[in-house]
Coordinates of C-alpha atoms in Angstrom, one line a residue:
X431 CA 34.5 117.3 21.5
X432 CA 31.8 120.1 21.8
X433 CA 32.3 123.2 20.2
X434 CA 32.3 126.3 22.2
X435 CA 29.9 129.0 21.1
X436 CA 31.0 132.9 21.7
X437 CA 29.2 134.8 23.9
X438 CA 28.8 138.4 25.0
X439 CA 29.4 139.7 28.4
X440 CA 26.2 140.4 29.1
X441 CA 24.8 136.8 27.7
X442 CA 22.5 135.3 30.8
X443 CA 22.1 131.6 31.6
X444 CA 18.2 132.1 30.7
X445 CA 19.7 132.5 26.9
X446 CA 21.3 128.9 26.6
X447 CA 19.5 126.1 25.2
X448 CA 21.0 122.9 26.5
X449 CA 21.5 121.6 29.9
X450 CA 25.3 121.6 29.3
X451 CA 27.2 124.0 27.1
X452 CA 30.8 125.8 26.9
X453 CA 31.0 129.2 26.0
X454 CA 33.2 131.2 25.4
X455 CA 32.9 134.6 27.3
X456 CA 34.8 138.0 25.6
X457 CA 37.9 139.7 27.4
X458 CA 37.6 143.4 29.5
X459 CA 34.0 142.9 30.2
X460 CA 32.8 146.2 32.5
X461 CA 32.3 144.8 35.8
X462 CA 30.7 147.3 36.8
X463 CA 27.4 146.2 34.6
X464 CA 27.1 142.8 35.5
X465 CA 24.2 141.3 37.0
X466 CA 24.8 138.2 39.1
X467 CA 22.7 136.6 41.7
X468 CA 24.0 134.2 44.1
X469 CA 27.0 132.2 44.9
X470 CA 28.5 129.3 43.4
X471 CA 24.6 128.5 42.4
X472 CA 23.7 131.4 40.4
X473 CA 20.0 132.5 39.3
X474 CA 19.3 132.2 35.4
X475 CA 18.7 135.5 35.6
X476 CA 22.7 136.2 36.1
X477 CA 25.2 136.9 33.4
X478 CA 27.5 134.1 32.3
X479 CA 30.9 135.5 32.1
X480 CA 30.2 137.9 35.5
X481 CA 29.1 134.8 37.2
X482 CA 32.1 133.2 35.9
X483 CA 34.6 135.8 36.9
X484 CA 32.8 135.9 40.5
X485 CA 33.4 132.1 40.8
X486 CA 37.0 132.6 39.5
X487 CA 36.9 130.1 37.0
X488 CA 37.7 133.1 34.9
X489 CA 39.2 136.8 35.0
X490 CA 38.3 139.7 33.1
X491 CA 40.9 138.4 30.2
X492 CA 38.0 135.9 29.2
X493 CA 38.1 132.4 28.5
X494 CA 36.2 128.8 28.5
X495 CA 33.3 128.5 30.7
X496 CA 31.3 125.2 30.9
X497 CA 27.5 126.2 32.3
X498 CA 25.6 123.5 33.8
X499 CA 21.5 124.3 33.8
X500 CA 20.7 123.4 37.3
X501 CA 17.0 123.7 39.1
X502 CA 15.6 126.9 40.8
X503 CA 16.2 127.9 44.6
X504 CA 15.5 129.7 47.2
X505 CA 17.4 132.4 48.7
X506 CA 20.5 133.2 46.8
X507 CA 23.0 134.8 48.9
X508 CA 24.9 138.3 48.1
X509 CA 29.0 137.7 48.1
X510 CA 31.4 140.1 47.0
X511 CA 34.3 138.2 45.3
X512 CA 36.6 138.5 42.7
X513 CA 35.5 142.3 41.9
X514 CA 32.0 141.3 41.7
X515 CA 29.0 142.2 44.2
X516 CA 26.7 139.5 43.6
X517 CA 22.7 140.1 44.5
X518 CA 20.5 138.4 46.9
X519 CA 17.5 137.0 45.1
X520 CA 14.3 135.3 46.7
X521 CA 13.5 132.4 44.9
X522 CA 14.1 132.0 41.0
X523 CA 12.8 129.3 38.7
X524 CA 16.0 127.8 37.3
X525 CA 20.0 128.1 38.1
X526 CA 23.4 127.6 36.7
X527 CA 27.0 126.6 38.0
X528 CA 30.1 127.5 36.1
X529 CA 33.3 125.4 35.5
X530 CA 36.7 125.9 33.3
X531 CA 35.3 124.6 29.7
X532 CA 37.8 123.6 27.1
X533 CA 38.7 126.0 24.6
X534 CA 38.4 124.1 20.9
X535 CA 36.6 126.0 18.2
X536 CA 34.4 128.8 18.2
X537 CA 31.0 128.7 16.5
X538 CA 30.4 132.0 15.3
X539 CA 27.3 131.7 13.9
X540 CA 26.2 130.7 18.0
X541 CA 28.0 134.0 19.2
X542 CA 24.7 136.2 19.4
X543 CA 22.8 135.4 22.5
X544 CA 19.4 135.5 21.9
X545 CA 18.6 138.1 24.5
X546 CA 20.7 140.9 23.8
X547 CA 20.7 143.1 20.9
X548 CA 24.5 143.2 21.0
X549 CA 26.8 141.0 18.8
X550 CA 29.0 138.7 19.3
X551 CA 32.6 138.8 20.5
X552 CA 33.6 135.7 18.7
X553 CA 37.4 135.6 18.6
X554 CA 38.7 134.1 15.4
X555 CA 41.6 131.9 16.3
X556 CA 43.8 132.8 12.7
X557 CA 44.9 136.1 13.3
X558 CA 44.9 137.0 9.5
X559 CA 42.5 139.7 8.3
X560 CA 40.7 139.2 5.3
X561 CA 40.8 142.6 3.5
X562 CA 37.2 142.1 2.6
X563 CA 35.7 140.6 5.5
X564 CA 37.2 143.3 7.5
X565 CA 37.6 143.1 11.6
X566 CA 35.1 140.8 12.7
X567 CA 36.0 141.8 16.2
X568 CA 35.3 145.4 16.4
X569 CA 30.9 145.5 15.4
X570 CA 30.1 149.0 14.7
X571 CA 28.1 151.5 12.4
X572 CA 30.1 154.5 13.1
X573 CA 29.6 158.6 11.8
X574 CA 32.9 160.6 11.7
X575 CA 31.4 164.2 12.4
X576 CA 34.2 166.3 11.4
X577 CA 34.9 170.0 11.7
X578 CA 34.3 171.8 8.7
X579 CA 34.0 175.5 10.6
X580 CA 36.3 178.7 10.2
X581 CA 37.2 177.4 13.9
X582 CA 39.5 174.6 11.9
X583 CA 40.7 176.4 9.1
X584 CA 41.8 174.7 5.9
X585 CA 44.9 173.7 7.1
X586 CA 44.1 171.8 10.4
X587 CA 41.1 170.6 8.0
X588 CA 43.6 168.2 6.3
X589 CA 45.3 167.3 9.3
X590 CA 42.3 166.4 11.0
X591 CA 41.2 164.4 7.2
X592 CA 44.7 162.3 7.8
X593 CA 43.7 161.9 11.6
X594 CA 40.3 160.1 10.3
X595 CA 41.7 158.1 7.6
X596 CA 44.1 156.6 10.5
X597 CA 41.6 156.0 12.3
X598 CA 39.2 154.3 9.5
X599 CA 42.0 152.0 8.3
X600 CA 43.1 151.0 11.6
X601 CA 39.7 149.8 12.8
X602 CA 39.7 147.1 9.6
X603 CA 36.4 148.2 7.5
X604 CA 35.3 145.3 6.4
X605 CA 31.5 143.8 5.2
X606 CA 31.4 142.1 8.7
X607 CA 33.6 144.8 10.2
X608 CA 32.9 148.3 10.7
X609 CA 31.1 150.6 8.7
X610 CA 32.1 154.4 8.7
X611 CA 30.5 157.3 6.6
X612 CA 31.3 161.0 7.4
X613 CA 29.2 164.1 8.1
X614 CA 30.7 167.5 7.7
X615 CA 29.3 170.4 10.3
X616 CA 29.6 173.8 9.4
X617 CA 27.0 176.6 9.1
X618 CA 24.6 173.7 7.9
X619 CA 25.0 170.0 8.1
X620 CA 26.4 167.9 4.7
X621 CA 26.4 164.2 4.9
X622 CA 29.3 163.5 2.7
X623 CA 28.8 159.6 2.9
X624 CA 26.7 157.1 4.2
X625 CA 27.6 153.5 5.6
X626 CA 26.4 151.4 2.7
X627 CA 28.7 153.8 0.1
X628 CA 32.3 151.9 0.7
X629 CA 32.6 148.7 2.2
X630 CA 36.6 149.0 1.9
X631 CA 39.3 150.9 4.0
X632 CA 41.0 151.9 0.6
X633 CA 37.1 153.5 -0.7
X634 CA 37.4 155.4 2.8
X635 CA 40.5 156.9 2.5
X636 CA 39.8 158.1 -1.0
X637 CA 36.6 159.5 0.4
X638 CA 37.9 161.2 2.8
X639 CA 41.0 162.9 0.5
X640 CA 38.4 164.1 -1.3
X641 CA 36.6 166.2 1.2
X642 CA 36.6 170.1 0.7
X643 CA 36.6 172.2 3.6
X644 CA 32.8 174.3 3.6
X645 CA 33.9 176.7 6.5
X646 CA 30.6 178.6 8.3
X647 CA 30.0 178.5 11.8
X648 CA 30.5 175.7 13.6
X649 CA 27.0 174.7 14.3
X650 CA 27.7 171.1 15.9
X651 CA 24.9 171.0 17.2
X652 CA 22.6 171.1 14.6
X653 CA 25.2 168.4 12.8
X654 CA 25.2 165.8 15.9
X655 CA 20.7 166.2 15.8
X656 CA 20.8 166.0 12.2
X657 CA 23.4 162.7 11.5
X658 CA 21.7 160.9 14.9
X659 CA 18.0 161.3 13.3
X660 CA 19.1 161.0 9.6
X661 CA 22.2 158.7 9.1
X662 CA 21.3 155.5 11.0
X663 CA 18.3 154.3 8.5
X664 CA 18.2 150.7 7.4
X665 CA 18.2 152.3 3.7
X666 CA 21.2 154.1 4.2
X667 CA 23.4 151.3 5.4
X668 CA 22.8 150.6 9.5
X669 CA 22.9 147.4 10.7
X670 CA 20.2 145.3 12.6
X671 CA 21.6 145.3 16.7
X672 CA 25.2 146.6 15.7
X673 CA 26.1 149.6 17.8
X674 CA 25.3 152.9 16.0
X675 CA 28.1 155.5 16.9
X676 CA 29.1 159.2 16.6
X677 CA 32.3 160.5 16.9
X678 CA 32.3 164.2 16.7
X679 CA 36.0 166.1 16.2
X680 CA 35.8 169.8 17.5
X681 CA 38.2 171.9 17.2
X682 CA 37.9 175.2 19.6
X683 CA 34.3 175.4 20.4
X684 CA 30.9 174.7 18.9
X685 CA 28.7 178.0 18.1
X686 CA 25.8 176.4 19.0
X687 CA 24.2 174.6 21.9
X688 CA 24.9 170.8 22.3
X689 CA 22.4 170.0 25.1
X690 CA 19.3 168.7 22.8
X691 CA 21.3 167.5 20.1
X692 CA 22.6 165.0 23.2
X693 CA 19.3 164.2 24.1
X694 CA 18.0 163.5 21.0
X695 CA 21.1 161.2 20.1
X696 CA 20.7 159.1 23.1
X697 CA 16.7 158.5 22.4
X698 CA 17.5 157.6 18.7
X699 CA 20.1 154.9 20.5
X700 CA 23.3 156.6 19.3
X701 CA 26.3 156.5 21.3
X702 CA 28.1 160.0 20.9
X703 CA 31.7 160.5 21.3
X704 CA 33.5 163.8 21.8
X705 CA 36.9 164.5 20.0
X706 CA 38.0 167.6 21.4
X707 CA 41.7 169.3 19.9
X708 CA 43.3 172.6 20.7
X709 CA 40.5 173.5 24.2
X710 CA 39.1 176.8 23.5
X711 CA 41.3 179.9 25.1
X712 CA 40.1 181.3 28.1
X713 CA 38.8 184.7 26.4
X714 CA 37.2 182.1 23.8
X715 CA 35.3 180.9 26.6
X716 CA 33.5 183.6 27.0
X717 CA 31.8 183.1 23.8
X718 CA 31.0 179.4 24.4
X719 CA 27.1 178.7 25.5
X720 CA 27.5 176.1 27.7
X721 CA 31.4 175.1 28.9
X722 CA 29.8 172.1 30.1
X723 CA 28.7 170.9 26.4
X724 CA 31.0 167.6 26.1
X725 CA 29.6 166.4 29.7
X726 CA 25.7 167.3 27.9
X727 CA 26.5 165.9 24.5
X728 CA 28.5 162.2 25.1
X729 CA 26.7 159.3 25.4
X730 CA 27.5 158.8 29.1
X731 CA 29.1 161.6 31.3
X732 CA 31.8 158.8 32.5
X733 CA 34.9 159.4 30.9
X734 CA 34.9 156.7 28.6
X735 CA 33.1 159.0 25.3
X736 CA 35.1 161.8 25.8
X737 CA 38.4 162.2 24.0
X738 CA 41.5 165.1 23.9
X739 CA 44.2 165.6 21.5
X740 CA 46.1 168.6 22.2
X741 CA 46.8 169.6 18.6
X742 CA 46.6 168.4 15.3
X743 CA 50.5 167.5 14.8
X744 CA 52.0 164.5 15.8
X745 CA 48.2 162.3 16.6
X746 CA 48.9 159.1 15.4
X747 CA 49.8 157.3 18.9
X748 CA 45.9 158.6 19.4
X749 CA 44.4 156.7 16.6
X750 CA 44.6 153.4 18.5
X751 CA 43.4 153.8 22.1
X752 CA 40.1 155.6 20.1
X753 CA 39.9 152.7 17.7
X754 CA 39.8 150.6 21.0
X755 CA 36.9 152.9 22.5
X756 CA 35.3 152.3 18.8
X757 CA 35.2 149.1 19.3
X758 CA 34.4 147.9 23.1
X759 CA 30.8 147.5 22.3
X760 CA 30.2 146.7 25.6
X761 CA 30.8 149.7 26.4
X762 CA 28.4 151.8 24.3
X763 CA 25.9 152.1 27.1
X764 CA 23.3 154.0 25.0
X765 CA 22.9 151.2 22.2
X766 CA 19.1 150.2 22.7
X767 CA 18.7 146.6 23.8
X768 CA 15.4 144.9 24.6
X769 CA 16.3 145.6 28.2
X770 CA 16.7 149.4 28.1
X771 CA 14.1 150.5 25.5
X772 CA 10.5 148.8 26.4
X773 CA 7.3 149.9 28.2
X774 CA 5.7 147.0 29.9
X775 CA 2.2 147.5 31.9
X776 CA 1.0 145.0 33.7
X777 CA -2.7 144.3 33.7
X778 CA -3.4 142.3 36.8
X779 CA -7.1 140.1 38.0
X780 CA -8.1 141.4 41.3
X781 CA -11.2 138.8 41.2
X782 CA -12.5 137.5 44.1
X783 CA -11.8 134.4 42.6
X784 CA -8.1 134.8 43.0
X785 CA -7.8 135.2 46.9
X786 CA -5.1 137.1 49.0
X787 CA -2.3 134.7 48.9
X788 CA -2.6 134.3 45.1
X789 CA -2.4 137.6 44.7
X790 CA 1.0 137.9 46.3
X791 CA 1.9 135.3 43.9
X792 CA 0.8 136.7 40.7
X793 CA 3.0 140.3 42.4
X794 CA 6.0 138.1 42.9
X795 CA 5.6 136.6 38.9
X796 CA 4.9 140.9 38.1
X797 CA 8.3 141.5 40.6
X798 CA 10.6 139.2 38.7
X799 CA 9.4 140.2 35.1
X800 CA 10.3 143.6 35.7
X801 CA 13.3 143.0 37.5
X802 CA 15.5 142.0 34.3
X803 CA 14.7 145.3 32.7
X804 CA 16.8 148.6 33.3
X805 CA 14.2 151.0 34.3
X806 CA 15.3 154.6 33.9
X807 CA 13.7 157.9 32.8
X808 CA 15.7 157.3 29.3
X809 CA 15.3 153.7 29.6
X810 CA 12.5 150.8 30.5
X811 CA 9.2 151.6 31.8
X812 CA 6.6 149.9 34.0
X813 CA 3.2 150.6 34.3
X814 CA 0.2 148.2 36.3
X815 CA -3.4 147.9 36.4
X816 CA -5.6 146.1 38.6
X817 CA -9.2 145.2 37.3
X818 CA -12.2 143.4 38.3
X819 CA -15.8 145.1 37.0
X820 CA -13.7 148.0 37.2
X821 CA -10.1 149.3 36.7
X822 CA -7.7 150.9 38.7
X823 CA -4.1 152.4 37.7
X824 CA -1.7 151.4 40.1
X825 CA 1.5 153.1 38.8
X826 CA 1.5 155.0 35.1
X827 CA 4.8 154.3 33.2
X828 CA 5.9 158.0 34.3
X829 CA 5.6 157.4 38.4
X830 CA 9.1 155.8 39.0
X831 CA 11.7 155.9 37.2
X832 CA 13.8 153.2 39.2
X833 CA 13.6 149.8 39.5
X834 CA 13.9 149.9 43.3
X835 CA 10.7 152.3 43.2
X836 CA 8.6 150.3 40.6
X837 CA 9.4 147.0 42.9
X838 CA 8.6 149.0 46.3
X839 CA 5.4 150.0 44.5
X840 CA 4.2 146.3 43.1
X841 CA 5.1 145.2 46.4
X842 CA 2.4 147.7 47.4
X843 CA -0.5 147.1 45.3
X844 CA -3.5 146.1 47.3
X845 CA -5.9 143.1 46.2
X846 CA -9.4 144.5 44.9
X847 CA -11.5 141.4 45.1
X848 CA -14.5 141.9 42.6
X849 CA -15.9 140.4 39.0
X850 CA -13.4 140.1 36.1
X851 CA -14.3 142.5 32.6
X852 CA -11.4 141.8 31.2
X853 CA -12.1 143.7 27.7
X854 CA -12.9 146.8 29.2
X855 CA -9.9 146.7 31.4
X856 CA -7.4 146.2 28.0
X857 CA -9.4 149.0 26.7
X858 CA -8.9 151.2 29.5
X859 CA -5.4 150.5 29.8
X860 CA -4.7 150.9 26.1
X861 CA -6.3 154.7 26.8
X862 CA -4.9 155.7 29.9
X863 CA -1.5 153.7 30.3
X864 CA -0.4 153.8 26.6
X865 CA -1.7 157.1 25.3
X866 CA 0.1 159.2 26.7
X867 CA 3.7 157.0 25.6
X868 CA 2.5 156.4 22.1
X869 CA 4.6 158.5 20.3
X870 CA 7.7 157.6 22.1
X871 CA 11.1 155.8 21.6
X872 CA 10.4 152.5 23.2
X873 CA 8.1 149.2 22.3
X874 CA 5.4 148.9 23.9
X875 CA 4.0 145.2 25.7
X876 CA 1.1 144.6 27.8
X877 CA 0.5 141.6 29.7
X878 CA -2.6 140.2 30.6
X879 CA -2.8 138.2 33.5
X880 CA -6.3 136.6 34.4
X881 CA -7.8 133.5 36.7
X882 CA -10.8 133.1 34.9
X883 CA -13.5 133.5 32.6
X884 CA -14.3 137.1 31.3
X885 CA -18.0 138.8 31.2
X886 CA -17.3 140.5 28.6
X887 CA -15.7 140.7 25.2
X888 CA -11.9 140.3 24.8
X889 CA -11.3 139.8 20.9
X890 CA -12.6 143.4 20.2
X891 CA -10.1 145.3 22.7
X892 CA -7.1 143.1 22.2
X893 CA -7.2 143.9 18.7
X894 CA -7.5 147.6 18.9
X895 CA -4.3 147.4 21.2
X896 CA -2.8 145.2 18.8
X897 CA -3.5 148.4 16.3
X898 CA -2.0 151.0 18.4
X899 CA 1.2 149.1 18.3
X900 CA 1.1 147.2 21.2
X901 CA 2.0 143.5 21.5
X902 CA 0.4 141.1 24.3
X903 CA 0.9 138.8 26.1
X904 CA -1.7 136.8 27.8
X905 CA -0.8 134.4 31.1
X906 CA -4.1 132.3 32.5
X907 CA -4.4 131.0 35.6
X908 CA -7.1 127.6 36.7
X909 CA -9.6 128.5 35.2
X910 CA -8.8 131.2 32.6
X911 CA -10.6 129.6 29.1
X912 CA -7.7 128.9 26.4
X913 CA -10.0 130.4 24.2
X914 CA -9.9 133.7 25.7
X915 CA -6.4 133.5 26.2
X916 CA -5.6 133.0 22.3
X917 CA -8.1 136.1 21.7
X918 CA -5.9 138.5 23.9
X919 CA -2.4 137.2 22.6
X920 CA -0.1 138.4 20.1
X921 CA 0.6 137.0 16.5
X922 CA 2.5 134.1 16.8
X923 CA -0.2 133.4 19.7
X924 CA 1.5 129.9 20.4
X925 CA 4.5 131.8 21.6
X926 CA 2.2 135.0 23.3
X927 CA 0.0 132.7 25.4
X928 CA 0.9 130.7 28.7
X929 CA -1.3 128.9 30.6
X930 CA -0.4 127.2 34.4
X931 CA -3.2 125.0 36.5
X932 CA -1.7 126.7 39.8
X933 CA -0.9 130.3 40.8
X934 CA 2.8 128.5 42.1
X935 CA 3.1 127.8 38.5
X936 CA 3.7 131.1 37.4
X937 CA 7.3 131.6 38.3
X938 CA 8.6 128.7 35.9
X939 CA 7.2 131.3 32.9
X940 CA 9.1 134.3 33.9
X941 CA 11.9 133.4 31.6
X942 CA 10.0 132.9 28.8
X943 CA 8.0 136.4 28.9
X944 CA 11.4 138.0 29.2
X945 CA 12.5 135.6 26.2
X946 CA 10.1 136.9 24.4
X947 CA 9.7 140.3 25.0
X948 CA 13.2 140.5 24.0
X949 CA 12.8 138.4 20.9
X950 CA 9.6 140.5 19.9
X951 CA 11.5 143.4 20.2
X952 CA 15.0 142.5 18.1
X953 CA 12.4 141.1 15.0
X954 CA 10.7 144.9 15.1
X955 CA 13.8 146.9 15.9
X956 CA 16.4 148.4 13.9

């Protein structure tokens, strides 16, 4: 019988291989984040498990899902069922239905979908840990950031030391489980461990017994800026797409501002957490900066990352539900995933060659890449550029900061009608679109989309994008010359050129830029 392979919630039918598969899809998925278009039928573009739980063939405990690949459509409806509000879509390129699968064994090695930069939820179906293997379950990279101010004191010190050694054994360090290290904050900053240092919960807890208080201010602050920009390196011991996490235990009230630290956490792709014991006393609060500094500091100002003990004494019936926060990685919104952390531009042929209704077509194939990314002002960013002899910036990658704005404005982009200097236009948009973004947090992809032969030189511009860090993709049209195309494109260019006799053809590619977009960006990403 066929194996089923593990799956995470946010796995989409475009990620699956075969025309028939069972999956298995990962209990107390957020429904709140799914993405599912249609009914019954569902767009490729949709998740797995949410379209599964829509159809009730699951519920949010998880389960066996068999997914049939089925052909594009038009028109998939929006239906609210089973806790899910499904999207309307126009049209789509390829579909999937959903059925009870059969639950035999679980491949883990199958578990990570190629799309996401999140692991697998694979459940094992022995229950026994292996000591050195650790909790597969719970995929995490996680910073203790512990109070080492006068606030604490010595004695609530080694309360809160027992508190994280709790919590370190209980989430099952393992090499395939979690790794912990622990930064002390005082007056300055002292990484006490890093993630590659113990591999064991027994190394931890020796670790942490060992810690002497440093007392200082608490400047928490400058700790949280300090372990997001400093801990998570690939020397020190992070992990390629496992969730990087803080978890910083304050007791009182920090001395210094949080805000920036915050920021700076979520651009690095951190998820922060906020332990606060013991709240600060009301004439304490009038010596805190900001009383708002947990909602500025967590990851996401939704509950979820913020945590209260009201002492020291007596914690242990915390140390689970936190381990379980630890450990939803579905949950860590501000891990960075091909979908939340690229800048895409758009550089689009407005020859005369083309013609009106072509144009739409190539703006419906623009529409429907963009759509699968989460555009935000700390997320994904689209930028387009129309060119014939001449170029024109439609939208820069700061305009809009929504999806429903970016899609409003390609909608709106008006058809040129002209020559085609493609070289100059890459070399323009390299200047203009990307300058201004090059320093910043996210990968950078432009794709090329052209009709036809160019009148000038495309090898020499490509490459000088190529330099500045920015990977293309071409997409050619009738009578664009492969030649050309394979100038413009990416290394690998097999995999960074497409090529389609007819404008319709366009939409059957949409998959594959998003495939790889996101494959591009997990090979270059920590």
């Amino acid at each position: 019988s066929l194996a089923s392979s593990a799956i995470t919630c946010f796995t989409r039918g475009l990620d699956l291989r075969k025309g028939t598969e069972d999956v298995l899809c990962p209990a107390n998925c957020p429904l709140w984040q799914f993405y599912v278009f249609g009914d019954g039928v569902y767009a490729s573009l949709s998740s797995i498990c949410g379209a599964a739980i829509h159809r009730g063939v699951i519920t949010n405990a998880g389960g066996a899902v068999r997914v049939q690949s089925l052909p594009g459509q038009e028109n998939y409806p929006a239906v609210n069922a089973n806790g899910i509000q499904s999207q309307a879509l126009s049209r789509w390129a390829s579909s999937f239905s959903v059925t009870p699968g059969t639950k035999d064994t679980v491949l883990e090695a199958v578990g990570r979908s190629v799309s996401t930069a999140r692991p697998s939820t694979g459940k094992r179906p022995k229950k026994t840990l292996d000591k050195k293997v650790g909790n597969k379950d719970c995929k995490a990279d996680i910073a203790f950031l512990v109070d080492g101010s006068y606030n604490i004191g010595q004695r609530r010190f080694n309360l809160q030391k027992n508190f994280v050694g709790k919590v370190a054994v209980m989430l099952g360090i393992g090499t395939e489980g979690p790794h912990v290290g622990v930064v002390q904050a005082s007056e300055h900053p002292k990484i006490e461990f890093y993630l590659k240092n113990f591999t064991t919960a027994k190394e931890v807890l020796f670790a942490i017994k060992e810690l002497g208080f440093r007392g200082g201010n608490s400047n928490t602050g400058k700790a949280l800026k300090h372990t997001a920009q400093k801990f998570f390196s690939l020397e020190n011991g992070a992990r390629k797409g496992i969730p990087k996490i803080i978890v910083v235990f304050l007791d009182g009230w920090p001395s210094d501002d949080l805000e920036e630290a915050g920021i700076v956490a979520r651009e690095f792709g951190v998820n922060v957490f906020i332990v606060s014991v013991a709240k600060a006393t009301t004439e304490e609060l009038g010596m805190v900066q900001d009383i708002g500094f947990v909602d500025k500091a967590v990851c996401r100002n939704n509950g979820f990352f913020s945590y209260q003990m009201p002492t020291w004494f007596g914690t242990t019936k915390y140390v689970k539900p936190l381990v379980q926060k630890l450990c939803s990685h579905e949950q860590m919104l501000c891990s960075k995933t091909c979908y939340n952390s690229v800048n895409i531009a758009f550089l689009i042929d407005g020859s005369s060659s083309v013609g009106e209704s072509n144009f739409r077509l190539v703006l419906e194939f623009v529409s429907n890449v963009a759509k699968a990314f989460e555009i935000s002002d700390i997320g994904s960013k689209v930028a387009a550029v129309q060119f014939t002899y001449d170029q024109r910036t439609e939208f820069s990658f700061t305009d809009y900061t929504t999806k429903e704005k970016v899609l409003s404005a390609i909608r709106n982009i008006r058809y040129m009608s002209g020559g085609t200097a493609t070289g100059d236009a890459i070399s323009f948009t390299t200047r203009n679109v990307f300058g201004p973004v090059k320093d910043g947090p996210n990968k950078n992809f432009l794709i090329v989309l052209t009709d036809g032969q160019s009148y000038d030189d495309v090898r020499g511009p490509s490459a000088a994008a190529q330099k500045a860090g920015i990977t293309v993709f071409s997409v050619g049209v009738a009578w664009a010359p492969l030649d050309d195309l394979k100038d413009m494109a990416s290394q690998p260019r097999e995999s960074h050129t497409f090529f389609t006799r007819e404008f319709t053809g366009l939409e059957q590619m949409v998959p594959d830029i998003i495939r790889g977009i996101c494959k591009d960006f997990l090979e270059s990403k920590q």
